[in-house]
Amino acid sequence: MFELIFLLLIFCIIGALVAVETRDLLSAIIALGAVGFGLSIIFLLLKAPDIAITQIVVEILCLVVLIRATISRDLTTISGDREFFGMIATVVLLFVAFLFGLEVLRELPQFGAPLFTKAPGAVTNVYLTEGLAKTGAANIVTAILLDFRAYDTLGEATVLFTSILGAMAILRIRSRKKVRD
Amino acid sequence: MKGMSLIVKTVTRWIKGFIFLFGIYIVLTGHLSPGGGFAGGVILASSFILLTLAFGKEVALSKLSKNMASELDSIGALMFLTIALLGMCCGGAFFVNFLHRSHPGEAFRLLSAGNIMLYNIAIGIKVGASLFMVFVIISAIKVVLKDDAMKMIRHK
């Protein structure tokens, strides 16, 4: 199973590189969609169907919205060369992040052996053993999201609400300006 | 004739209801099976988006206008907060699952989790309406770039 996950990860990385490097905006969006679908299959293989469903559904929606928004514009290709200094800065920053990442990876617990299996008093154990009795929800993910950590969901809903308000306000001003011109 | 071809329109006419039903199913059984309010709400929104793509903007907006979607968005958020605040009166603290405390249903049944189902419904309404609204705003409002604006972007 791990080989399949690694293959999918490599596929995702290649898709992301294509999305960054290609000149055509439409093929960049389609490569981005391939990354998303590969990610959802990885979630499914890691036995996280909740996240897989959310990932695939949001990916389809984003893909449709982005393709629609791209096709309706005239401008679909990106031209112009990259700045030399920007490239150097990117490479240096990536190298620094890579060094820090190596240090962090040494400290992380083994894959598939999360920290709460070692700490008996961890709160995640309570969620797993008493979640059904305390909330009545058979799906433990929903029990955590909407009961134990409902504040988190409240914040998430607020963020969505505010961002959509902001998007509406910005786009409305722009359309008004175009009408005035 | 607005929208896409006859094949797309016919298929859309057949399956749009099923997509909507599937979204409702995902929302209602969020506490029993994978899914929940957010994923179900996105499926609900995508059924309307399919309608927009196949039949054009007017047909979809006649079923769910932009004002109505905006109101549903606010209603979902308010419903979520109201149920959470009701926990303060009935249970003693914010976000208390008071329905499950007073009526603990049999596990693995639809009415087993008390408040969680209501939260899921609220989030489903909110997410569905707001994402449909975002799609309408992004795709339906066309910003036509003038020639100099195009040149500026090209030469940047």
PDB file of C-alpha atoms in Angstrom, chain A residues 44-152:
ATOM      1  CA  LEU A  44      -8.869   7.171   0.847  1.00  0.00           C
ATOM      2  CA  LEU A  45      -5.877   4.805   1.054  1.00  0.00           C
ATOM      3  CA  LEU A  46      -4.942   6.269   4.436  1.00  0.00           C
ATOM      4  CA  LYS A  47      -8.465   5.351   5.630  1.00  0.00           C
ATOM      5  CA  ALA A  48      -9.771   8.888   5.969  1.00  0.00           C
ATOM      6  CA  PRO A  49     -13.003   8.791   3.922  1.00  0.00           C
ATOM      7  CA  ASP A  50     -14.353  11.986   5.474  1.00  0.00           C
ATOM      8  CA  ILE A  51     -11.465  14.065   4.223  1.00  0.00           C
ATOM      9  CA  ALA A  52     -11.448  12.200   0.906  1.00  0.00           C
ATOM     10  CA  ILE A  53     -15.102  13.096   0.265  1.00  0.00           C
ATOM     11  CA  THR A  54     -14.560  16.734   1.196  1.00  0.00           C
ATOM     12  CA  GLN A  55     -11.397  16.917  -0.907  1.00  0.00           C
ATOM     13  CA  ILE A  56     -12.953  15.423  -4.048  1.00  0.00           C
ATOM     14  CA  VAL A  57     -16.134  17.490  -3.797  1.00  0.00           C
ATOM     15  CA  VAL A  58     -14.319  20.778  -3.215  1.00  0.00           C
ATOM     16  CA  GLU A  59     -11.834  19.899  -5.949  1.00  0.00           C
ATOM     17  CA  ILE A  60     -14.610  19.365  -8.499  1.00  0.00           C
ATOM     18  CA  LEU A  61     -16.254  22.637  -7.501  1.00  0.00           C
ATOM     19  CA  CYS A  62     -13.007  24.616  -7.650  1.00  0.00           C
ATOM     20  CA  LEU A  63     -12.126  23.060 -10.983  1.00  0.00           C
ATOM     21  CA  VAL A  64     -15.477  23.981 -12.503  1.00  0.00           C
ATOM     22  CA  VAL A  65     -15.318  27.518 -11.134  1.00  0.00           C
ATOM     23  CA  LEU A  66     -11.721  28.054 -12.260  1.00  0.00           C
ATOM     24  CA  ILE A  67     -12.236  26.598 -15.735  1.00  0.00           C
ATOM     25  CA  ARG A  68     -15.363  28.660 -16.188  1.00  0.00           C
ATOM     26  CA  ALA A  69     -13.583  31.794 -15.007  1.00  0.00           C
ATOM     27  CA  THR A  70     -10.626  31.069 -17.293  1.00  0.00           C
ATOM     28  CA  ILE A  71     -12.614  30.324 -20.432  1.00  0.00           C
ATOM     29  CA  SER A  72     -14.706  33.456 -20.158  1.00  0.00           C
ATOM     30  CA  ARG A  73     -11.583  35.641 -20.203  1.00  0.00           C
ATOM     31  CA  ASP A  74      -9.598  36.423 -23.303  1.00  0.00           C
ATOM     32  CA  LEU A  75      -6.290  36.185 -21.517  1.00  0.00           C
ATOM     33  CA  THR A  76      -5.319  32.529 -21.121  1.00  0.00           C
ATOM     34  CA  THR A  77      -1.556  32.471 -21.512  1.00  0.00           C
ATOM     35  CA  ILE A  78       1.121  33.801 -19.231  1.00  0.00           C
ATOM     36  CA  SER A  79       4.008  35.540 -20.936  1.00  0.00           C
ATOM     37  CA  GLY A  80       7.189  37.202 -19.748  1.00  0.00           C
ATOM     38  CA  ASP A  81      10.386  35.847 -18.261  1.00  0.00           C
ATOM     39  CA  ARG A  82      11.146  35.135 -14.665  1.00  0.00           C
ATOM     40  CA  GLU A  83      13.235  37.533 -12.643  1.00  0.00           C
ATOM     41  CA  PHE A  84      16.703  36.238 -11.877  1.00  0.00           C
ATOM     42  CA  PHE A  85      16.781  37.591  -8.317  1.00  0.00           C
ATOM     43  CA  GLY A  86      13.363  36.144  -7.501  1.00  0.00           C
ATOM     44  CA  MET A  87      14.506  32.722  -8.699  1.00  0.00           C
ATOM     45  CA  ILE A  88      17.641  32.844  -6.509  1.00  0.00           C
ATOM     46  CA  ALA A  89      15.607  33.925  -3.473  1.00  0.00           C
ATOM     47  CA  THR A  90      13.151  31.080  -4.077  1.00  0.00           C
ATOM     48  CA  VAL A  91      15.909  28.481  -4.302  1.00  0.00           C
ATOM     49  CA  VAL A  92      17.649  29.745  -1.147  1.00  0.00           C
ATOM     50  CA  LEU A  93      14.407  29.837   0.832  1.00  0.00           C
ATOM     51  CA  LEU A  94      13.468  26.345  -0.349  1.00  0.00           C
ATOM     52  CA  PHE A  95      16.886  25.052   0.706  1.00  0.00           C
ATOM     53  CA  VAL A  96      16.531  26.591   4.183  1.00  0.00           C
ATOM     54  CA  ALA A  97      13.046  25.138   4.555  1.00  0.00           C
ATOM     55  CA  PHE A  98      14.399  21.759   3.420  1.00  0.00           C
ATOM     56  CA  LEU A  99      17.115  21.851   6.121  1.00  0.00           C
ATOM     57  CA  PHE A 100      14.571  22.687   8.829  1.00  0.00           C
ATOM     58  CA  GLY A 101      12.306  19.970   7.468  1.00  0.00           C
ATOM     59  CA  LEU A 102      15.062  17.373   7.810  1.00  0.00           C
ATOM     60  CA  GLU A 103      15.513  18.331  11.477  1.00  0.00           C
ATOM     61  CA  VAL A 104      11.762  18.133  12.102  1.00  0.00           C
ATOM     62  CA  LEU A 105      11.406  14.767  10.350  1.00  0.00           C
ATOM     63  CA  ARG A 106      13.993  13.291  12.727  1.00  0.00           C
ATOM     64  CA  GLU A 107      11.794  14.214  15.703  1.00  0.00           C
ATOM     65  CA  LEU A 108       8.456  13.058  14.285  1.00  0.00           C
ATOM     66  CA  PRO A 109       6.911   9.769  15.471  1.00  0.00           C
ATOM     67  CA  GLN A 110       6.838   6.827  13.041  1.00  0.00           C
ATOM     68  CA  PHE A 111       4.286   6.945  10.235  1.00  0.00           C
ATOM     69  CA  GLY A 112       1.014   5.333  11.352  1.00  0.00           C
ATOM     70  CA  ALA A 113       2.009   5.466  15.041  1.00  0.00           C
ATOM     71  CA  PRO A 114       0.615   8.746  16.375  1.00  0.00           C
ATOM     72  CA  LEU A 115       1.779  10.284  19.619  1.00  0.00           C
ATOM     73  CA  PHE A 116      -1.359   9.521  21.617  1.00  0.00           C
ATOM     74  CA  THR A 117      -0.660   5.781  21.502  1.00  0.00           C
ATOM     75  CA  LYS A 118       2.362   6.507  23.714  1.00  0.00           C
ATOM     76  CA  ALA A 119       0.674   8.942  26.083  1.00  0.00           C
ATOM     77  CA  PRO A 120      -2.157   7.144  27.931  1.00  0.00           C
ATOM     78  CA  GLY A 121      -3.665  10.336  29.318  1.00  0.00           C
ATOM     79  CA  ALA A 122      -4.011  11.962  25.911  1.00  0.00           C
ATOM     80  CA  VAL A 123      -7.412  13.470  25.196  1.00  0.00           C
ATOM     81  CA  THR A 124      -7.671  11.678  21.838  1.00  0.00           C
ATOM     82  CA  ASN A 125      -8.041   8.380  23.700  1.00  0.00           C
ATOM     83  CA  VAL A 126     -11.107   9.756  25.460  1.00  0.00           C
ATOM     84  CA  TYR A 127     -12.565  10.803  22.111  1.00  0.00           C
ATOM     85  CA  LEU A 128     -12.045   7.342  20.660  1.00  0.00           C
ATOM     86  CA  THR A 129     -13.317   5.290  23.586  1.00  0.00           C
ATOM     87  CA  GLU A 130     -16.166   7.471  24.873  1.00  0.00           C
ATOM     88  CA  GLY A 131     -17.117   9.452  21.770  1.00  0.00           C
ATOM     89  CA  LEU A 132     -20.120   7.316  20.866  1.00  0.00           C
ATOM     90  CA  ALA A 133     -21.460   7.230  24.415  1.00  0.00           C
ATOM     91  CA  LYS A 134     -21.008  10.963  24.958  1.00  0.00           C
ATOM     92  CA  THR A 135     -22.379  12.286  21.685  1.00  0.00           C
ATOM     93  CA  GLY A 136     -24.339   9.445  20.098  1.00  0.00           C
ATOM     94  CA  ALA A 137     -22.641  10.044  16.755  1.00  0.00           C
ATOM     95  CA  ALA A 138     -21.276   6.882  15.164  1.00  0.00           C
ATOM     96  CA  ASN A 139     -18.956   8.887  12.917  1.00  0.00           C
ATOM     97  CA  ILE A 140     -16.192   9.964  15.288  1.00  0.00           C
ATOM     98  CA  VAL A 141     -14.986  12.705  12.938  1.00  0.00           C
ATOM     99  CA  THR A 142     -18.351  14.451  13.072  1.00  0.00           C
ATOM    100  CA  ALA A 143     -18.530  13.908  16.827  1.00  0.00           C
ATOM    101  CA  ILE A 144     -15.213  15.717  17.257  1.00  0.00           C
ATOM    102  CA  LEU A 145     -15.978  18.453  14.724  1.00  0.00           C
ATOM    103  CA  LEU A 146     -19.454  19.314  15.949  1.00  0.00           C
ATOM    104  CA  ASP A 147     -19.371  18.415  19.618  1.00  0.00           C
ATOM    105  CA  PHE A 148     -15.970  18.226  21.260  1.00  0.00           C
ATOM    106  CA  ARG A 149     -14.412  20.931  19.114  1.00  0.00           C
ATOM    107  CA  ALA A 150     -17.444  22.827  17.898  1.00  0.00           C
ATOM    108  CA  TYR A 151     -15.716  26.156  18.530  1.00  0.00           C
ATOM    109  CA  ASP A 152     -13.367  25.266  15.694  1.00  0.00           C
TER     110      ASP A 152
END
